[in-house]
PDB file of N, CA and C in Angstrom:
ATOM      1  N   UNK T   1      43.461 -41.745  29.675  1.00 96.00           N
ATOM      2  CA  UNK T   1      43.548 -40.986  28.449  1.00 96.00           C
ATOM      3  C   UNK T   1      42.213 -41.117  27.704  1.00 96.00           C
ATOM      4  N   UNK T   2      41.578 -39.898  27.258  1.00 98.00           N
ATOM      5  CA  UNK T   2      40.316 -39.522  26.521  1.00 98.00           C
ATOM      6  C   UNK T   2      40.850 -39.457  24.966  1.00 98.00           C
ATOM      7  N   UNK T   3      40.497 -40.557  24.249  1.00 98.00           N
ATOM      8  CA  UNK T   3      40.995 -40.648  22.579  1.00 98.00           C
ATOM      9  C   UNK T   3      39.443 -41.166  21.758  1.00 98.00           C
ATOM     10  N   UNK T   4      39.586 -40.278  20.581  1.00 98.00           N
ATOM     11  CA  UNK T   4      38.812 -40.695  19.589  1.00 98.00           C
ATOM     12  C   UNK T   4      38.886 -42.472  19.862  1.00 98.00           C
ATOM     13  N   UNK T   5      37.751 -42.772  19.287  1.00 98.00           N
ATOM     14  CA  UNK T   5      37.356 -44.283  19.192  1.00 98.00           C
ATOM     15  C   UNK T   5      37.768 -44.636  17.481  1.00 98.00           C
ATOM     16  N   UNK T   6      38.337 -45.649  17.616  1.00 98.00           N
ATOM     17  CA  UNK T   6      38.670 -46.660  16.934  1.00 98.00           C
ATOM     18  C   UNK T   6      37.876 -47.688  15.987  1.00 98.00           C
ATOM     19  N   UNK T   7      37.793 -47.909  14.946  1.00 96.00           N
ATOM     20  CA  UNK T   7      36.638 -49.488  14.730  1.00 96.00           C
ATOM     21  C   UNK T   7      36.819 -50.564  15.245  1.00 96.00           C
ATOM     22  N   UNK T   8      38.562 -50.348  15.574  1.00 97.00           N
ATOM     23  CA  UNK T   8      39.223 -51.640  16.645  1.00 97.00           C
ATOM     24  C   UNK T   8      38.927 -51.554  17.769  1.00 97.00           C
ATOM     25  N   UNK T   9      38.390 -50.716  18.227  1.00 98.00           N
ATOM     26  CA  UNK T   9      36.960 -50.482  19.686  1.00 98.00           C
ATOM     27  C   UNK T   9      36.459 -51.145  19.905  1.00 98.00           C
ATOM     28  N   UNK T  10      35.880 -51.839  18.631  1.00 98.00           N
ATOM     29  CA  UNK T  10      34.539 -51.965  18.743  1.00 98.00           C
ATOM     30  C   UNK T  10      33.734 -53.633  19.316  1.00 98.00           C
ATOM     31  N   UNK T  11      34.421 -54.149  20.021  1.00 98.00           N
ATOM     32  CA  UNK T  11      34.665 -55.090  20.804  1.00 98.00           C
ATOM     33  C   UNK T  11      34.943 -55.566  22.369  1.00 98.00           C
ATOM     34  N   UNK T  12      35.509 -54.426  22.321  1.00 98.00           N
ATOM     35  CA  UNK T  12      36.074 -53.889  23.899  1.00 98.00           C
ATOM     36  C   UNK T  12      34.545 -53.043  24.336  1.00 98.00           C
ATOM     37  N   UNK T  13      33.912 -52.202  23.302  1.00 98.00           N
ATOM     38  CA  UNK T  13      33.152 -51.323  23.759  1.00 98.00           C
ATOM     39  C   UNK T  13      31.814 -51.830  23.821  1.00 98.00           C
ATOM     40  N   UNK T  14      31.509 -53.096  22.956  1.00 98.00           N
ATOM     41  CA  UNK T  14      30.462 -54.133  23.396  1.00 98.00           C
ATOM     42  C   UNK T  14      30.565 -54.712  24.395  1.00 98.00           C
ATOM     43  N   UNK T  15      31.938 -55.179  24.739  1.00 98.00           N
ATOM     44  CA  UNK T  15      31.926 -55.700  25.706  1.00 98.00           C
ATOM     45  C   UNK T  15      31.945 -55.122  27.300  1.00 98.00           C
ATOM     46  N   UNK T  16      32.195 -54.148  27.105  1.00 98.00           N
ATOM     47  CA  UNK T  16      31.845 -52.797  28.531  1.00 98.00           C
ATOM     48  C   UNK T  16      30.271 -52.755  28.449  1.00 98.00           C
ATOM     49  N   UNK T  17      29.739 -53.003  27.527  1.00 98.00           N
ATOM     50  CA  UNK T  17      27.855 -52.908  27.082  1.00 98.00           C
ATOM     51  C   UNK T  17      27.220 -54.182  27.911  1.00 98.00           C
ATOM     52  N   UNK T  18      28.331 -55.325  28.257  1.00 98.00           N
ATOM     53  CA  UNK T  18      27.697 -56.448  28.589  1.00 98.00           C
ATOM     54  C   UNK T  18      27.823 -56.517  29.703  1.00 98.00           C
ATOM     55  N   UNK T  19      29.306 -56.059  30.282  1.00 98.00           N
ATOM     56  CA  UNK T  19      29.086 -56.063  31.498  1.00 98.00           C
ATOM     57  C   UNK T  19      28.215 -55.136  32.703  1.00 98.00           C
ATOM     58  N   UNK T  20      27.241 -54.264  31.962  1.00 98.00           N
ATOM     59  CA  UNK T  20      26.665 -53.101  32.422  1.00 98.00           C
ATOM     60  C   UNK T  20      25.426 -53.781  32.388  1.00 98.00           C
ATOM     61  N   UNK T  21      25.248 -55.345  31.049  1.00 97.00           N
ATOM     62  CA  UNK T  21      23.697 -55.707  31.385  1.00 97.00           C
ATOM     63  C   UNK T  21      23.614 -56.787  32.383  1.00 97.00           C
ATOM     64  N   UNK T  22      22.474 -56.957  32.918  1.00 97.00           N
ATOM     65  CA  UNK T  22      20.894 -56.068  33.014  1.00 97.00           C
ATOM     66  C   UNK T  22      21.406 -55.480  33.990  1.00 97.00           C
ATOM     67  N   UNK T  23      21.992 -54.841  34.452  1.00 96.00           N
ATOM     68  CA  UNK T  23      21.424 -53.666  35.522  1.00 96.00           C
ATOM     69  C   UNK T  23      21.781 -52.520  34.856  1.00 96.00           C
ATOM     70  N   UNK T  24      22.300 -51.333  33.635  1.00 96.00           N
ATOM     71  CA  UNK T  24      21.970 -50.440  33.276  1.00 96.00           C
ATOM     72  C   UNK T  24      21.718 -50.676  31.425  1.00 96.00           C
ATOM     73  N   UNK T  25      21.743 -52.028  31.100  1.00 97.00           N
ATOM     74  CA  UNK T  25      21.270 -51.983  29.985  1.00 97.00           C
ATOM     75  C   UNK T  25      20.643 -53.541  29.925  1.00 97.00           C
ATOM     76  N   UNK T  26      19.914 -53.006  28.835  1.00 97.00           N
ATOM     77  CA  UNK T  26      18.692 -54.183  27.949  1.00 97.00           C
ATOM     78  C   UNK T  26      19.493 -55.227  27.325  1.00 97.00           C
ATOM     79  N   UNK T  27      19.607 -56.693  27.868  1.00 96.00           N
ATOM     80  CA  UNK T  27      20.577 -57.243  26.794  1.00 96.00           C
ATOM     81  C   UNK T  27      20.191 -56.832  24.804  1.00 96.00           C
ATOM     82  N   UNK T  28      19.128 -56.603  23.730  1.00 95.00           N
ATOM     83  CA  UNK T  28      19.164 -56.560  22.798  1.00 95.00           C
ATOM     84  C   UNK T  28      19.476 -54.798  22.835  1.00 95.00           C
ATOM     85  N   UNK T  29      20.340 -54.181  23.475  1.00 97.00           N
ATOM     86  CA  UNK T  29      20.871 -52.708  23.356  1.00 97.00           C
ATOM     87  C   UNK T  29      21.845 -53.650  22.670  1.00 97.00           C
ATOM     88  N   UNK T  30      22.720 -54.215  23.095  1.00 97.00           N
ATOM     89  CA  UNK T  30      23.921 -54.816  22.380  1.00 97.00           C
ATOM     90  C   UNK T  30      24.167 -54.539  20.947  1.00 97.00           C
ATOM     91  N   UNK T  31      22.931 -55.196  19.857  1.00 97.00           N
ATOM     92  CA  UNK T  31      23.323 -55.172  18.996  1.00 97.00           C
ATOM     93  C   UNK T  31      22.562 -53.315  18.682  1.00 97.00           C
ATOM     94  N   UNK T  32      22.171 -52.919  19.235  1.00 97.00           N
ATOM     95  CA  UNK T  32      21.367 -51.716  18.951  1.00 97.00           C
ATOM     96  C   UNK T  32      23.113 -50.389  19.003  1.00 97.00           C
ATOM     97  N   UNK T  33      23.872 -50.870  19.742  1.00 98.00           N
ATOM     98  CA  UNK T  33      25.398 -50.364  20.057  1.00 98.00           C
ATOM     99  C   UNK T  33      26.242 -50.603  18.554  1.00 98.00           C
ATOM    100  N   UNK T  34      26.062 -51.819  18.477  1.00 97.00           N
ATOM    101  CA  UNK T  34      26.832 -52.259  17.430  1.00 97.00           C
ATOM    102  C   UNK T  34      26.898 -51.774  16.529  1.00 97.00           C
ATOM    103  N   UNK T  35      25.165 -51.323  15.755  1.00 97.00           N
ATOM    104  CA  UNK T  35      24.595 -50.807  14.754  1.00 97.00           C
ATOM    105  C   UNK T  35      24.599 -49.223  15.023  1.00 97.00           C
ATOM    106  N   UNK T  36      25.163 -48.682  15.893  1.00 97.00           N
ATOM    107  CA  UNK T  36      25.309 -47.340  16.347  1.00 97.00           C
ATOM    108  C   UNK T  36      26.730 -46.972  15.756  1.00 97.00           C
ATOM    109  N   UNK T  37      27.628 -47.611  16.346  1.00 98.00           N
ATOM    110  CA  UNK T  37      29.121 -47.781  16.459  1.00 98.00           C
ATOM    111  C   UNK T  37      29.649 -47.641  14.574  1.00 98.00           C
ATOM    112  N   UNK T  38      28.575 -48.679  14.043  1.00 97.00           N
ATOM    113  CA  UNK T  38      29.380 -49.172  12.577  1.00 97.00           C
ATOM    114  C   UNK T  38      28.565 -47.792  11.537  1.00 97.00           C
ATOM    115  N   UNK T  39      27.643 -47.813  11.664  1.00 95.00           N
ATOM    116  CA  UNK T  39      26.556 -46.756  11.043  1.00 95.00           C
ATOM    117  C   UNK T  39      26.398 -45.418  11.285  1.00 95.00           C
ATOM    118  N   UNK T  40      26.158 -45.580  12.659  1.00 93.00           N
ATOM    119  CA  UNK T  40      25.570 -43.975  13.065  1.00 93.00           C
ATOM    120  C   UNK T  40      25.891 -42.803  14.104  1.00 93.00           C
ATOM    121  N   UNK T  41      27.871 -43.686  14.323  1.00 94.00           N
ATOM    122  CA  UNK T  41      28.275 -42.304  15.422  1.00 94.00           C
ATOM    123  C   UNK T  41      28.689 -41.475  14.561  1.00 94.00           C
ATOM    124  N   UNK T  42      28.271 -40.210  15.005  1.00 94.00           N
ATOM    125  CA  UNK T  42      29.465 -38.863  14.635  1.00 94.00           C
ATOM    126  C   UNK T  42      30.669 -38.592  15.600  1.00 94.00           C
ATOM    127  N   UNK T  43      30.720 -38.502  17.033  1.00 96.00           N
ATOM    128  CA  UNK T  43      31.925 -38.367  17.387  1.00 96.00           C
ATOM    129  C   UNK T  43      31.601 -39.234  18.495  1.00 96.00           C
ATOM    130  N   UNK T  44      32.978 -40.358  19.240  1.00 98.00           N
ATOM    131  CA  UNK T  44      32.862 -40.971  19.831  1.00 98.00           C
ATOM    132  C   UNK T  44      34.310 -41.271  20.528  1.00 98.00           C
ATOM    133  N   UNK T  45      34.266 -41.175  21.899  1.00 98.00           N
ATOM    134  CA  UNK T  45      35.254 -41.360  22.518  1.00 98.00           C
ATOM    135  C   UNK T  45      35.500 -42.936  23.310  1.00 98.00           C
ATOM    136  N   UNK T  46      36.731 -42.951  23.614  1.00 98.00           N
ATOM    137  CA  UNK T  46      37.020 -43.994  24.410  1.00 98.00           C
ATOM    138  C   UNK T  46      38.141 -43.387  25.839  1.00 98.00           C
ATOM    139  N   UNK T  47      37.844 -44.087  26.848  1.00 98.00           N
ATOM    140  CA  UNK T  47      38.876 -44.267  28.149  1.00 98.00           C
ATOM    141  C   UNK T  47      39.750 -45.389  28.178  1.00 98.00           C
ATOM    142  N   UNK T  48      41.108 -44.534  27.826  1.00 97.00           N
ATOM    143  CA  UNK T  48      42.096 -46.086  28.423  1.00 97.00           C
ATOM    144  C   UNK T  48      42.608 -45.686  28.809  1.00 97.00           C
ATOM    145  N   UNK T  49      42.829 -47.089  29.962  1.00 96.00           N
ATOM    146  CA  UNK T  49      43.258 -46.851  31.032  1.00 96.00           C
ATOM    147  C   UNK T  49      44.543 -48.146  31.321  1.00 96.00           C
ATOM    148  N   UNK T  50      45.955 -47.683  31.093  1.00 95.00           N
ATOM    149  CA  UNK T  50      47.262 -48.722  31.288  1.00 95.00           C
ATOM    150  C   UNK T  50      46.579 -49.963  30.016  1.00 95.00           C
ATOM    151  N   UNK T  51      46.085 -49.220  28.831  1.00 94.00           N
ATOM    152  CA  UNK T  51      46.082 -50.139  27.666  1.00 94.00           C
ATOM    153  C   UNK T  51      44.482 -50.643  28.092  1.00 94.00           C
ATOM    154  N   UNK T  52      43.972 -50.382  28.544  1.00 97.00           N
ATOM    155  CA  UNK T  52      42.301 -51.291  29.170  1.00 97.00           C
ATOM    156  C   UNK T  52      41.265 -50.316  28.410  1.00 97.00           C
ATOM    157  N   UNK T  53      40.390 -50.313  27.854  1.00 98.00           N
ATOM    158  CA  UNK T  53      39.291 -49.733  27.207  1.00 98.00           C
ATOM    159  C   UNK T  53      38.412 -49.817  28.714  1.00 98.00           C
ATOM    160  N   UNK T  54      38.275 -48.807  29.326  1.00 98.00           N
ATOM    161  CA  UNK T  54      37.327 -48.646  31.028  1.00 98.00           C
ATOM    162  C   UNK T  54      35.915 -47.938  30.189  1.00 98.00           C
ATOM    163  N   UNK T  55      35.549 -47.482  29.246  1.00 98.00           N
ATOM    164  CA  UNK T  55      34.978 -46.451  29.029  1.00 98.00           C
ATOM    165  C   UNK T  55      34.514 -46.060  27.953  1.00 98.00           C
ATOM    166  N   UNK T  56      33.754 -45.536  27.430  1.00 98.00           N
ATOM    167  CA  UNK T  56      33.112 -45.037  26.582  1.00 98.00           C
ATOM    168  C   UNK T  56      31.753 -43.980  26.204  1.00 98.00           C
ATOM    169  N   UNK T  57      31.695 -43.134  25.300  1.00 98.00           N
ATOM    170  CA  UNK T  57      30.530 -42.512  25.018  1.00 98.00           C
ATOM    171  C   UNK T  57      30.715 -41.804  23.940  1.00 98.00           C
ATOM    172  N   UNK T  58      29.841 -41.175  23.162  1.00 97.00           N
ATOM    173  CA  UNK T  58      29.466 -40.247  22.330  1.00 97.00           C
ATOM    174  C   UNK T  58      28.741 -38.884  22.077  1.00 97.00           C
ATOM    175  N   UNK T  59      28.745 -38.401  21.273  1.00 96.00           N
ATOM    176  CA  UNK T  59      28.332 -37.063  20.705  1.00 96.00           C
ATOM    177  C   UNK T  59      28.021 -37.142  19.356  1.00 96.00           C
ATOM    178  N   UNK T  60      26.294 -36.552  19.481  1.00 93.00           N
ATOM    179  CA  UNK T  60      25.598 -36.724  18.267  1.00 93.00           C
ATOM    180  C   UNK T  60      24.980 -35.384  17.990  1.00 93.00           C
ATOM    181  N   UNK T  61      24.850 -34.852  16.472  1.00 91.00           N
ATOM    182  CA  UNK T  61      24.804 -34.149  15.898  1.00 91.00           C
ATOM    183  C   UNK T  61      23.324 -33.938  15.332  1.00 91.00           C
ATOM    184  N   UNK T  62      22.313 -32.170  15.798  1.00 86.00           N
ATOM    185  CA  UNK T  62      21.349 -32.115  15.351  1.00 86.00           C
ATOM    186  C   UNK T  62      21.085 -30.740  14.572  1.00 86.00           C
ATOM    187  N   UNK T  63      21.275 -30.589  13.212  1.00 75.00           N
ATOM    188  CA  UNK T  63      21.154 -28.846  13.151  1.00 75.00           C
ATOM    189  C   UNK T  63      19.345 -28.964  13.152  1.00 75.00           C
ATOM    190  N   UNK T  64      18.983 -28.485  14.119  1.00 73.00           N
ATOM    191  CA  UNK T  64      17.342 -28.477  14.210  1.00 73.00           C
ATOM    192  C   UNK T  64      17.372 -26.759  14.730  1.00 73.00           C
ATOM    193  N   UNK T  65      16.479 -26.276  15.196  1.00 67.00           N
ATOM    194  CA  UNK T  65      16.566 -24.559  15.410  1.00 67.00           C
ATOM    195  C   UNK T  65      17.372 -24.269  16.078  1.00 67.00           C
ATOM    196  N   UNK T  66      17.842 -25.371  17.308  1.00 72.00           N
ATOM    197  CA  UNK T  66      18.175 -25.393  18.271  1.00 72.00           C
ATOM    198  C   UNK T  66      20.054 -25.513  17.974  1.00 72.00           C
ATOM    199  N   UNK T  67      20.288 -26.509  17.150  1.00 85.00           N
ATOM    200  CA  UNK T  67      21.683 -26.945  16.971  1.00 85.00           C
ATOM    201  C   UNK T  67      21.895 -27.393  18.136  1.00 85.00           C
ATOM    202  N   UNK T  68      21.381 -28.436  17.971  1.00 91.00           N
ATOM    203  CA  UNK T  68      21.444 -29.708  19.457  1.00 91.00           C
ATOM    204  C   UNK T  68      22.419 -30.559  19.148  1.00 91.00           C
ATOM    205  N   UNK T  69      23.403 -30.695  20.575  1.00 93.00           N
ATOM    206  CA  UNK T  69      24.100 -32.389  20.712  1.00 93.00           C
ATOM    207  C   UNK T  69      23.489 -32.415  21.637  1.00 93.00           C
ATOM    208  N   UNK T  70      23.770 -34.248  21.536  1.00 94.00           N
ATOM    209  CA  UNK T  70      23.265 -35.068  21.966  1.00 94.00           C
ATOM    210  C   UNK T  70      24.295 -36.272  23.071  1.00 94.00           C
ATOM    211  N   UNK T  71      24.452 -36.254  23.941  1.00 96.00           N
ATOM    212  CA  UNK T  71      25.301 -37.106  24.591  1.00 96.00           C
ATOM    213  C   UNK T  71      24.611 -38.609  24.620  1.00 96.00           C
ATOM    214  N   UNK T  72      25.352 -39.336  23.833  1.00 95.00           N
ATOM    215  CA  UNK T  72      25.108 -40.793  23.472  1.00 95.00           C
ATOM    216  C   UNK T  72      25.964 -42.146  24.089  1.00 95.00           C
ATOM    217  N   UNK T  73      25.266 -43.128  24.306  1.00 97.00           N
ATOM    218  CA  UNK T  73      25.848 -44.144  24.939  1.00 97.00           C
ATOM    219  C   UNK T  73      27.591 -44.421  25.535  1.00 97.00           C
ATOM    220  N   UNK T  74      26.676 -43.833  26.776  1.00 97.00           N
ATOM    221  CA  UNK T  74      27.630 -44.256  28.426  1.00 97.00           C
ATOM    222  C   UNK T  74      27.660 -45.021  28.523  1.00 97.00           C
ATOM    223  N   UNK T  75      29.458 -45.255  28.529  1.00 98.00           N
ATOM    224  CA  UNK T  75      29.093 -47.069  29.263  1.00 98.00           C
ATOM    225  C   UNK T  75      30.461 -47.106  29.837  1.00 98.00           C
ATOM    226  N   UNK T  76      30.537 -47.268  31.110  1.00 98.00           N
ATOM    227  CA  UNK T  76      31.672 -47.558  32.251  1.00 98.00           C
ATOM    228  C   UNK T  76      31.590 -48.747  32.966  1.00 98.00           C
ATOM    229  N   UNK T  77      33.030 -49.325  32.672  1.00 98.00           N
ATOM    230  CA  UNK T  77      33.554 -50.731  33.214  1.00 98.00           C
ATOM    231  C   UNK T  77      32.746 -50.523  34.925  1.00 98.00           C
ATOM    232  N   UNK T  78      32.401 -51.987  35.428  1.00 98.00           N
ATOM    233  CA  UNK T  78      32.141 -51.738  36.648  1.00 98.00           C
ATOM    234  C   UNK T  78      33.046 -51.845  37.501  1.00 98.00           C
ATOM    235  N   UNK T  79      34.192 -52.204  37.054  1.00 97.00           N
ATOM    236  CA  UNK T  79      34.965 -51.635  38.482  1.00 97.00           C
ATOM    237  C   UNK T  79      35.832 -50.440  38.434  1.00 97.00           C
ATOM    238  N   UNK T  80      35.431 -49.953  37.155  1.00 97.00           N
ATOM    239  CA  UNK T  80      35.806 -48.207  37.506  1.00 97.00           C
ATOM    240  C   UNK T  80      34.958 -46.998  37.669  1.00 97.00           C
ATOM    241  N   UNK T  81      33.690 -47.705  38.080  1.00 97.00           N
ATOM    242  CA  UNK T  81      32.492 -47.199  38.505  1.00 97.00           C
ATOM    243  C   UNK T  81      32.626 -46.063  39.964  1.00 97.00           C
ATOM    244  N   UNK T  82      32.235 -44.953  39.505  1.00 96.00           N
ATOM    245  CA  UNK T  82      32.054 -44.265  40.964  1.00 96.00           C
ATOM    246  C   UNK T  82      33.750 -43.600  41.270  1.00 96.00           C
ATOM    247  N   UNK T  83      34.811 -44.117  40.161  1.00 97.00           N
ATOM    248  CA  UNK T  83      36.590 -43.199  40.169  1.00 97.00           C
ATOM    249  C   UNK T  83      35.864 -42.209  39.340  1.00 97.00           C
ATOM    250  N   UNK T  84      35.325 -41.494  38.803  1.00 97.00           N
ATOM    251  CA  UNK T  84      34.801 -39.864  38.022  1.00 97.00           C
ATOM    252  C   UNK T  84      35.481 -40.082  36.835  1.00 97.00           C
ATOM    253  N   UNK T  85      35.866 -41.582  36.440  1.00 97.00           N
ATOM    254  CA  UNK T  85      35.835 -41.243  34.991  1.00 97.00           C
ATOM    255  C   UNK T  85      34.935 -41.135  34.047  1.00 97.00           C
ATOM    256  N   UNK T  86      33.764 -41.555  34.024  1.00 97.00           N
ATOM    257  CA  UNK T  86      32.532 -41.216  33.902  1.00 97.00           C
ATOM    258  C   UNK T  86      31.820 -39.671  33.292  1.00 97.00           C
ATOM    259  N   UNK T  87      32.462 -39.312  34.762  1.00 97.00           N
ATOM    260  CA  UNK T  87      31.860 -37.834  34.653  1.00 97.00           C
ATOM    261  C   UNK T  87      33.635 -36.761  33.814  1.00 97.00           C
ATOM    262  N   UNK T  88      34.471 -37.507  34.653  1.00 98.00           N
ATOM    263  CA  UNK T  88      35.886 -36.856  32.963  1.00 98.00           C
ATOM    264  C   UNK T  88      35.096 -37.094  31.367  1.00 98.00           C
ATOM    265  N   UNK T  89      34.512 -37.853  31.312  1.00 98.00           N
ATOM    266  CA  UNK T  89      34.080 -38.433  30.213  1.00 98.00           C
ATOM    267  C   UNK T  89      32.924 -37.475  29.510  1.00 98.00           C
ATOM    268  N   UNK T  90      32.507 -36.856  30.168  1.00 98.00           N
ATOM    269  CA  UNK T  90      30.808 -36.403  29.889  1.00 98.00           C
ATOM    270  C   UNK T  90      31.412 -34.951  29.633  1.00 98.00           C
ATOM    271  N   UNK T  91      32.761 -34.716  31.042  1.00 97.00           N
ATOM    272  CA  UNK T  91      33.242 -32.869  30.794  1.00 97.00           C
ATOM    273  C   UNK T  91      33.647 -32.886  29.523  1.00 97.00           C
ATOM    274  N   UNK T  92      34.563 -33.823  29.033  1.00 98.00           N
ATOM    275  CA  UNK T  92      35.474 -33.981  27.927  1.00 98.00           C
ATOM    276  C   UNK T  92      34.804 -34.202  26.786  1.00 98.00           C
ATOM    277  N   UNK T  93      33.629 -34.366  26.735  1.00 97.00           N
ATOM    278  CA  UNK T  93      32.071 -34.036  25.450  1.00 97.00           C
ATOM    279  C   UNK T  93      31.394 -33.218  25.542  1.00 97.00           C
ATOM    280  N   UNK T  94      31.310 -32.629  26.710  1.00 96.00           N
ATOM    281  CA  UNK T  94      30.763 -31.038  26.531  1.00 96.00           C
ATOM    282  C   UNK T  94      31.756 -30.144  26.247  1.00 96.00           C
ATOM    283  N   UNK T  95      32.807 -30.342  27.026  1.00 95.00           N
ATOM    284  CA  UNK T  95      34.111 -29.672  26.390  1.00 95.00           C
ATOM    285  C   UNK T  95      34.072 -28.918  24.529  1.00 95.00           C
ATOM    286  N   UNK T  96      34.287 -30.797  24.200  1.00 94.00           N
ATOM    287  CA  UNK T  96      33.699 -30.794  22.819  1.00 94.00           C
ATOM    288  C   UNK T  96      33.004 -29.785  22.033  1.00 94.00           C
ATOM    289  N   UNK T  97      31.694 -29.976  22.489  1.00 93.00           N
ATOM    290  CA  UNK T  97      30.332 -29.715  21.803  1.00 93.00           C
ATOM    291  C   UNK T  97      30.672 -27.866  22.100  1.00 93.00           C
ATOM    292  N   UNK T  98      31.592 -27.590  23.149  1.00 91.00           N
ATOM    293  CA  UNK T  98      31.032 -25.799  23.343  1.00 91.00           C
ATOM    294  C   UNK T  98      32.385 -25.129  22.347  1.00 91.00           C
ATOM    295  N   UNK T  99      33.419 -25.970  22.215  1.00 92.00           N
ATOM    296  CA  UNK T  99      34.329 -25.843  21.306  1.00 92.00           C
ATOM    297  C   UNK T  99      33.832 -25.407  20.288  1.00 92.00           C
ATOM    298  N   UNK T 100      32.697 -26.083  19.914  1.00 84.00           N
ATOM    299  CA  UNK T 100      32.748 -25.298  18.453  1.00 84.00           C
ATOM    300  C   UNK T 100      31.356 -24.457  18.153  1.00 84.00           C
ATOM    301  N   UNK T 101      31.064 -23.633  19.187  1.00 78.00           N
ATOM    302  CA  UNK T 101      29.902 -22.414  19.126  1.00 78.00           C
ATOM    303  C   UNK T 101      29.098 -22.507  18.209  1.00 78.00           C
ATOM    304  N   UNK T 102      28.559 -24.495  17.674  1.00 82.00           N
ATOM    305  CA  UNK T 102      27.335 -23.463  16.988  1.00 82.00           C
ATOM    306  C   UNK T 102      26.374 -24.349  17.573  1.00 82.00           C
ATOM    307  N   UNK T 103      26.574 -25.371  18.947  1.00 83.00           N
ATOM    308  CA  UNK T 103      25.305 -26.112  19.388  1.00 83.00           C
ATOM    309  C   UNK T 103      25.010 -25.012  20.565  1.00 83.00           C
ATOM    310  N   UNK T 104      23.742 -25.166  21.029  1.00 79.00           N
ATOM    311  CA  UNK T 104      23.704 -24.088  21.722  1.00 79.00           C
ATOM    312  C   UNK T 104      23.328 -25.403  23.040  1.00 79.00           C
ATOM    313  N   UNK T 105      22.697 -26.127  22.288  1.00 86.00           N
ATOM    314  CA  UNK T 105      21.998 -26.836  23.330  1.00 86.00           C
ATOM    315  C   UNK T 105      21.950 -28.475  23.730  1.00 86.00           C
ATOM    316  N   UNK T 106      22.343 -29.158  24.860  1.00 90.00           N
ATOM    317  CA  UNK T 106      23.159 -30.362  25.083  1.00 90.00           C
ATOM    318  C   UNK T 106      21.761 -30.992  25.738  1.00 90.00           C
ATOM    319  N   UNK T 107      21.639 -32.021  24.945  1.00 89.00           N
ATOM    320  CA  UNK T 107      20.881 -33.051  25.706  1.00 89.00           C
ATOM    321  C   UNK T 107      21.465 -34.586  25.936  1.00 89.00           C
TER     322      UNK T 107
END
């Protein structure tokens, strides 16, 4: 299940951050997540899975000429690495972002 994120997330979703470091993240991303999470998401999802937080990412907001989102911090449990929840995850934010016709353009 693909659900809005929680502030009660926000623990589970550090901790999916740790188990991803070092091989797809910087251990001081950690607190760089944290300070993302409490401050500076606009929309942010979570994956659970039988009650388990597997998952996470976001969608960030640019009215620039363009009306850009922005797909923001991926982060998948490693042992549900390579099941396409991942990529459910990424459809289900572009999904998002084309929902509402005024970004034109996804980075």
């Amino acid at each position: 299940m693909i659900r809005p994120y929680l502030d009660s997330d926000l623990e589970d979703v550090l901790f999916l951050l740790e188990l991803n470091t070092p091989k797809y993240f910087h251990v001081a991303e950690k607190e760089d997540l944290r300070k993302y999470l409490l401050n500076e998401k606009e929309e942010y999802f979570v994956v659970e899975l039988n009650g388990e937080n597997v998952a996470a990412g976001g969608i960030n907001y640019s009215i620039d000429s363009r009306y850009t989102a922005r797909i923001s911090w991926d982060v998948v449990a490693p042992k549900m690495q390579g099941k396409g929840i991942g990529k459910d995850l990424l459809t289900h934010r572009i999904n998002q972002i084309k929902s509402s016709e005024r970004y034109s353009k996804i980075i």
